[in-house]
GROMACS .gro file of C-alpha atoms in nm:
model
  266
    1MET     CA    1  -3.219  -2.854  -7.983
    2LEU     CA    2  -3.101  -3.184  -8.140
    3LEU     CA    3  -2.868  -2.962  -8.290
    4SER     CA    4  -2.742  -2.795  -7.985
    5THR     CA    5  -2.698  -3.153  -7.843
    6VAL     CA    6  -2.471  -3.290  -8.098
    7ARG     CA    7  -2.268  -3.010  -8.071
    8SER     CA    8  -2.231  -2.993  -7.755
    9THR     CA    9  -2.095  -3.304  -7.776
   10ALA     CA   10  -1.727  -3.288  -7.825
   11ILE     CA   11  -1.596  -3.518  -8.099
   12PRO     CA   12  -1.180  -3.586  -8.038
   13ARG     CA   13  -0.933  -3.470  -8.311
   14THR     CA   14  -0.783  -3.774  -8.289
   15THR     CA   15  -1.087  -3.990  -8.346
   16THR     CA   16  -1.143  -4.162  -8.681
   17PRO     CA   17  -1.423  -4.052  -8.965
   18ARG     CA   18  -1.544  -4.408  -8.868
   19LEU     CA   19  -1.606  -4.353  -8.500
   20ALA     CA   20  -1.716  -4.000  -8.496
   21ARG     CA   21  -1.988  -4.141  -8.751
   22GLY     CA   22  -2.052  -4.406  -8.519
   23LEU     CA   23  -2.114  -4.135  -8.200
   24LEU     CA   24  -2.294  -3.923  -8.385
   25GLN     CA   25  -2.532  -4.230  -8.515
   26THR     CA   26  -2.585  -4.321  -8.124
   27ILE     CA   27  -2.619  -3.911  -8.035
   28LEU     CA   28  -2.888  -3.921  -8.340
   29HIS     CA   29  -3.038  -4.260  -8.370
   30GLY     CA   30  -2.956  -4.470  -8.058
   31SER     CA   31  -2.695  -4.745  -8.143
   32PRO     CA   32  -2.783  -5.060  -8.352
   33GLN     CA   33  -2.711  -5.257  -7.984
   34ALA     CA   34  -3.000  -5.079  -7.831
   35LYS     CA   35  -3.226  -5.064  -8.171
   36ALA     CA   36  -3.146  -5.457  -8.176
   37GLU     CA   37  -3.210  -5.509  -7.770
   38GLY     CA   38  -3.580  -5.274  -7.876
   39GLU     CA   39  -3.667  -5.475  -8.091
   40ILE     CA   40  -3.620  -5.799  -7.919
   41GLU     CA   41  -3.831  -5.642  -7.663
   42ILE     CA   42  -4.121  -5.555  -7.874
   43GLN     CA   43  -4.102  -5.945  -7.988
   44GLN     CA   44  -4.102  -6.048  -7.624
   45HIS     CA   45  -4.387  -5.845  -7.506
   46SER     CA   46  -4.600  -5.979  -7.808
   47LYS     CA   47  -4.514  -6.366  -7.713
   48LEU     CA   48  -4.589  -6.306  -7.324
   49VAL     CA   49  -4.926  -6.152  -7.398
   50GLY     CA   50  -5.029  -6.200  -7.702
   51ARG     CA   51  -5.254  -6.566  -7.845
   52GLY     CA   52  -5.034  -6.519  -8.153
   53LYS     CA   53  -5.230  -6.723  -8.387
   54TYR     CA   54  -5.443  -6.454  -8.569
   55ILE     CA   55  -5.404  -6.054  -8.656
   56HIS     CA   56  -5.690  -5.834  -8.645
   57ALA     CA   57  -5.659  -5.582  -8.896
   58PHE     CA   58  -5.920  -5.269  -8.809
   59GLU     CA   59  -6.008  -5.104  -9.097
   60THR     CA   60  -6.103  -4.747  -9.002
   61HIS     CA   61  -6.302  -4.547  -9.306
   62ARG     CA   62  -6.444  -4.162  -9.223
   63ILE     CA   63  -6.696  -4.168  -9.520
   64LYS     CA   64  -6.806  -3.788  -9.686
   65PRO     CA   65  -7.189  -3.734  -9.483
   66ASP     CA   66  -7.363  -3.737  -9.767
   67ALA     CA   67  -7.236  -4.116  -9.867
   68THR     CA   68  -7.398  -4.344  -9.574
   69GLU     CA   69  -7.676  -4.506  -9.769
   70GLU     CA   70  -7.457  -4.592 -10.069
   71TYR     CA   71  -7.154  -4.636  -9.851
   72LYS     CA   72  -7.327  -4.918  -9.611
   73GLN     CA   73  -7.446  -5.105  -9.930
   74LEU     CA   74  -7.082  -5.124 -10.097
   75ALA     CA   75  -6.923  -5.192  -9.772
   76GLU     CA   76  -7.185  -5.529  -9.686
   77GLU     CA   77  -7.095  -5.638 -10.073
   78TYR     CA   78  -6.786  -5.611  -9.976
   79TYR     CA   79  -6.697  -5.691  -9.601
   80ASP     CA   80  -6.969  -5.999  -9.635
   81GLY     CA   81  -6.821  -6.084 -10.005
   82LEU     CA   82  -6.477  -6.125  -9.844
   83ALA     CA   83  -6.618  -6.370  -9.503
   84LYS     CA   84  -6.857  -6.590  -9.804
   85ASP     CA   85  -6.558  -6.638 -10.062
   86PRO     CA   86  -6.378  -6.997  -9.944
   87SER     CA   87  -6.047  -6.927 -10.132
   88ILE     CA   88  -5.963  -6.641  -9.903
   89GLY     CA   89  -5.911  -6.705  -9.513
   90VAL     CA   90  -5.995  -6.391  -9.396
   91LYS     CA   91  -6.302  -6.385  -9.137
   92LEU     CA   92  -6.528  -6.110  -9.061
   93THR     CA   93  -6.507  -6.024  -8.670
   94GLY     CA   94  -6.734  -5.734  -8.727
   95SER     CA   95  -6.854  -5.402  -8.896
   96TRP     CA   96  -7.033  -5.091  -8.721
   97GLU     CA   97  -7.104  -4.742  -8.743
   98THR     CA   98  -7.002  -4.471  -8.493
   99THR     CA   99  -7.313  -4.327  -8.341
  100VAL     CA  100  -7.088  -4.151  -8.037
  101GLY     CA  101  -6.703  -4.045  -8.113
  102ALA     CA  102  -6.574  -3.949  -8.480
  103GLN     CA  103  -6.927  -3.904  -8.660
  104ASP     CA  104  -6.961  -4.088  -9.005
  105THR     CA  105  -6.677  -4.350  -8.899
  106TYR     CA  106  -6.707  -4.705  -8.980
  107VAL     CA  107  -6.498  -5.026  -8.815
  108HIS     CA  108  -6.474  -5.329  -8.945
  109ILE     CA  109  -6.235  -5.558  -8.800
  110LEU     CA  110  -6.144  -5.882  -9.004
  111GLU     CA  111  -5.906  -6.192  -8.879
  112TYR     CA  112  -5.663  -6.329  -9.034
  113GLU     CA  113  -5.438  -6.636  -9.007
  114ASN     CA  114  -5.115  -6.472  -8.876
  115TYR     CA  115  -4.874  -6.236  -9.116
  116LYS     CA  116  -4.816  -6.519  -9.380
  117GLY     CA  117  -5.234  -6.528  -9.427
  118TYR     CA  118  -5.268  -6.164  -9.419
  119ASP     CA  119  -5.020  -6.174  -9.703
  120LYS     CA  120  -5.135  -6.449  -9.906
  121ASP     CA  121  -5.525  -6.298  -9.859
  122LEU     CA  122  -5.421  -5.947  -9.973
  123GLU     CA  123  -5.272  -6.046 -10.271
  124ILE     CA  124  -5.556  -6.264 -10.328
  125ILE     CA  125  -5.783  -5.974 -10.314
  126SER     CA  126  -5.650  -5.770 -10.511
  127GLN     CA  127  -5.670  -6.002 -10.824
  128SER     CA  128  -6.036  -6.069 -10.739
  129LYS     CA  129  -6.376  -5.908 -10.811
  130HIS     CA  130  -6.385  -5.787 -10.453
  131HIS     CA  131  -6.126  -5.531 -10.546
  132GLU     CA  132  -6.357  -5.389 -10.808
  133VAL     CA  133  -6.601  -5.335 -10.525
  134TYR     CA  134  -6.364  -5.197 -10.297
  135LYS     CA  135  -6.256  -4.912 -10.609
  136LYS     CA  136  -6.638  -4.812 -10.571
  137ILE     CA  137  -6.628  -4.735 -10.200
  138LEU     CA  138  -6.299  -4.522 -10.232
  139PRO     CA  139  -6.472  -4.224 -10.374
  140LEU     CA  140  -6.697  -4.227 -10.086
  141LEU     CA  141  -6.415  -4.181  -9.804
  142GLN     CA  142  -6.243  -3.865  -9.685
  143THR     CA  143  -6.013  -4.108  -9.487
  144ARG     CA  144  -5.917  -4.446  -9.420
  145ASN     CA  145  -5.671  -4.636  -9.130
  146ILE     CA  146  -5.572  -4.970  -9.140
  147GLN     CA  147  -5.400  -5.096  -8.811
  148LEU     CA  148  -5.270  -5.468  -8.721
  149ASN     CA  149  -5.339  -5.602  -8.388
  150GLN     CA  150  -5.290  -5.890  -8.192
  151GLU     CA  151  -5.519  -6.038  -7.932
  152PHE     CA  152  -5.437  -6.041  -7.533
  153ALA     CA  153  -5.365  -6.392  -7.487
  154PHE     CA  154  -5.622  -6.345  -7.156
  155TRP     CA  155  -5.909  -6.275  -7.416
  156ALA     CA  156  -6.013  -6.416  -7.700
  157SER     CA  157  -6.234  -6.240  -7.968
  158SER     CA  158  -6.582  -6.371  -7.944
  159PRO     CA  159  -6.737  -6.608  -8.150
  160PRO     CA  160  -7.020  -6.439  -8.415
  161ARG     CA  161  -7.365  -6.377  -8.252
  162THR     CA  162  -7.696  -6.163  -8.203
  163GLN     CA  163  -7.711  -6.014  -7.885
  164GLY     CA  164  -7.858  -5.677  -7.993
  165GLY     CA  165  -7.797  -5.330  -7.849
  166ILE     CA  166  -7.507  -5.167  -7.846
  167PHE     CA  167  -7.109  -5.182  -7.877
  168GLU     CA  168  -6.832  -4.975  -7.683
  169LEU     CA  169  -6.490  -4.992  -7.838
  170ARG     CA  170  -6.208  -4.818  -7.624
  171THR     CA  171  -5.905  -4.699  -7.716
  172TYR     CA  172  -5.584  -4.633  -7.433
  173GLN     CA  173  -5.279  -4.463  -7.593
  174LEU     CA  174  -4.996  -4.649  -7.346
  175MET     CA  175  -4.681  -4.471  -7.259
  176PRO     CA  176  -4.409  -4.656  -7.460
  177GLY     CA  177  -4.275  -4.981  -7.265
  178THR     CA  178  -4.582  -5.004  -7.009
  179LEU     CA  179  -4.765  -5.277  -7.193
  180LEU     CA  180  -4.621  -5.583  -6.969
  181GLU     CA  181  -4.749  -5.394  -6.721
  182TRP     CA  182  -5.036  -5.262  -6.830
  183GLU     CA  183  -5.178  -5.600  -6.942
  184SER     CA  184  -5.137  -5.767  -6.581
  185ALA     CA  185  -5.302  -5.508  -6.406
  186TRP     CA  186  -5.634  -5.587  -6.648
  187ARG     CA  187  -5.594  -5.949  -6.677
  188ARG     CA  188  -5.628  -5.972  -6.269
  189GLY     CA  189  -5.899  -5.716  -6.263
  190ILE     CA  190  -6.115  -5.806  -6.608
  191GLU     CA  191  -6.262  -6.081  -6.385
  192ALA     CA  192  -6.481  -5.754  -6.215
  193ARG     CA  193  -6.602  -5.603  -6.546
  194ARG     CA  194  -6.700  -6.030  -6.682
  195ARG     CA  195  -6.954  -6.059  -6.394
  196PHE     CA  196  -7.177  -5.770  -6.554
  197ALA     CA  197  -7.107  -5.719  -6.971
  198SER     CA  198  -7.024  -5.953  -7.243
  199PRO     CA  199  -6.702  -5.932  -7.344
  200VAL     CA  200  -6.618  -5.872  -7.754
  201GLY     CA  201  -6.242  -5.892  -7.750
  202ALA     CA  202  -5.916  -5.719  -7.659
  203TRP     CA  203  -5.600  -5.626  -7.876
  204PHE     CA  204  -5.254  -5.431  -7.868
  205SER     CA  205  -5.149  -5.255  -8.196
  206GLN     CA  206  -4.841  -5.404  -8.384
  207VAL     CA  207  -4.813  -5.203  -8.692
  208GLY     CA  208  -4.969  -4.860  -8.791
  209ARG     CA  209  -5.011  -4.690  -8.389
  210LEU     CA  210  -4.839  -4.833  -8.173
  211HIS     CA  211  -4.858  -4.833  -7.796
  212GLN     CA  212  -5.229  -4.880  -7.824
  213VAL     CA  213  -5.475  -5.143  -7.658
  214HIS     CA  214  -5.838  -5.154  -7.737
  215HIS     CA  215  -6.128  -5.349  -7.566
  216MET     CA  216  -6.485  -5.391  -7.655
  217TRP     CA  217  -6.818  -5.425  -7.498
  218GLN     CA  218  -7.184  -5.548  -7.587
  219TYR     CA  219  -7.445  -5.366  -7.386
  220GLU     CA  220  -7.807  -5.369  -7.417
  221SER     CA  221  -7.825  -4.958  -7.412
  222LEU     CA  222  -7.640  -4.638  -7.244
  223ALA     CA  223  -7.841  -4.675  -6.975
  224ALA     CA  224  -7.746  -5.058  -6.930
  225ARG     CA  225  -7.403  -4.966  -6.954
  226LYS     CA  226  -7.380  -4.694  -6.680
  227GLU     CA  227  -7.557  -4.922  -6.420
  228LEU     CA  228  -7.366  -5.263  -6.543
  229ARG     CA  229  -7.045  -4.976  -6.501
  230THR     CA  230  -7.162  -4.878  -6.201
  231LYS     CA  231  -7.180  -5.241  -6.032
  232ALA     CA  232  -6.843  -5.321  -6.144
  233TRP     CA  233  -6.717  -5.010  -5.930
  234ALA     CA  234  -6.832  -5.217  -5.615
  235VAL     CA  235  -6.628  -5.516  -5.669
  236ASP     CA  236  -6.326  -5.564  -5.482
  237GLY     CA  237  -6.001  -5.513  -5.687
  238TRP     CA  238  -6.145  -5.310  -5.979
  239ALA     CA  239  -6.104  -4.969  -5.840
  240ASP     CA  240  -5.738  -5.063  -5.796
  241THR     CA  241  -5.678  -5.224  -6.149
  242VAL     CA  242  -5.863  -4.859  -6.294
  243ASP     CA  243  -5.594  -4.694  -6.104
  244LYS     CA  244  -5.295  -4.888  -6.231
  245THR     CA  245  -5.356  -4.866  -6.593
  246SER     CA  246  -5.496  -4.490  -6.607
  247LYS     CA  247  -5.164  -4.357  -6.493
  248LEU     CA  248  -4.998  -4.581  -6.780
  249ALA     CA  249  -5.231  -4.373  -7.076
  250LEU     CA  250  -5.146  -4.076  -7.238
  251GLN     CA  251  -5.496  -4.082  -7.355
  252MET     CA  252  -5.821  -4.263  -7.387
  253ASP     CA  253  -6.061  -4.262  -7.603
  254SER     CA  254  -6.439  -4.412  -7.591
  255SER     CA  255  -6.648  -4.473  -7.903
  256ILE     CA  256  -7.024  -4.606  -7.919
  257LEU     CA  257  -7.060  -4.843  -8.219
  258VAL     CA  258  -7.385  -4.998  -8.403
  259PRO     CA  259  -7.332  -5.320  -8.579
  260LEU     CA  260  -7.411  -5.315  -8.959
  261PRO     CA  261  -7.695  -5.555  -9.073
  262HIS     CA  262  -7.390  -5.783  -9.208
  263SER     CA  263  -7.154  -5.781  -8.904
  264PRO     CA  264  -7.116  -6.134  -8.761
  265LEU     CA  265  -7.134  -5.954  -8.397
  266ARG     CA  266  -7.471  -5.804  -8.343
   0.00000   0.00000   0.00000
């Protein structure tokens, strides 16, 4: 299909090689102006909807099924060690095991002071004793992924707390270009949910899988989750928020997580 599109675009014989290359580049990749405008739009979106001060790294590990106990011990040594090391600026938001959703999967959220802090801390970690612990984790993994996210301006991440229960991580794959519309609708309707559940945080992706938003909630139990979500539907405006935001999503996922013993949020 791409080749047929290129072939159907006639380039006059009088066109210079430079102009011809420019036209072909526009067809295949988009013009440099369009690329620049797109990059500016992404940066503007981040400034409009994000807090900007911190970067949150979502580290997701899918482990070998028979490595659960060994992995948990090493994960605590590694992530708790990072959080307690005064030479590193990183903070551990939380560590969780997935109980409903992708099995044998663990999620760790780390907070860095912007991209400079991220680069600096990674350099320190790579030369530290923590890196040796991480190398012991690697043979236990099937897959691993890191995504860098930014907090929404209207919803700062929760500080450490112990309330018990379960956590729900919801992830939405948005249609490209709809982040501002999603944020606007969600921000107007979020109070309906805040009345009944404890919000943990909300983020949008910056590096890794793009056009994704995440939000996390804490509940006493799955039964309590169902009850509180039902109450939210009765609040004026919430149904409209769900209707507007769901139309902007290509895919939606919900995972139930339980905190690991070392998690600051639990």
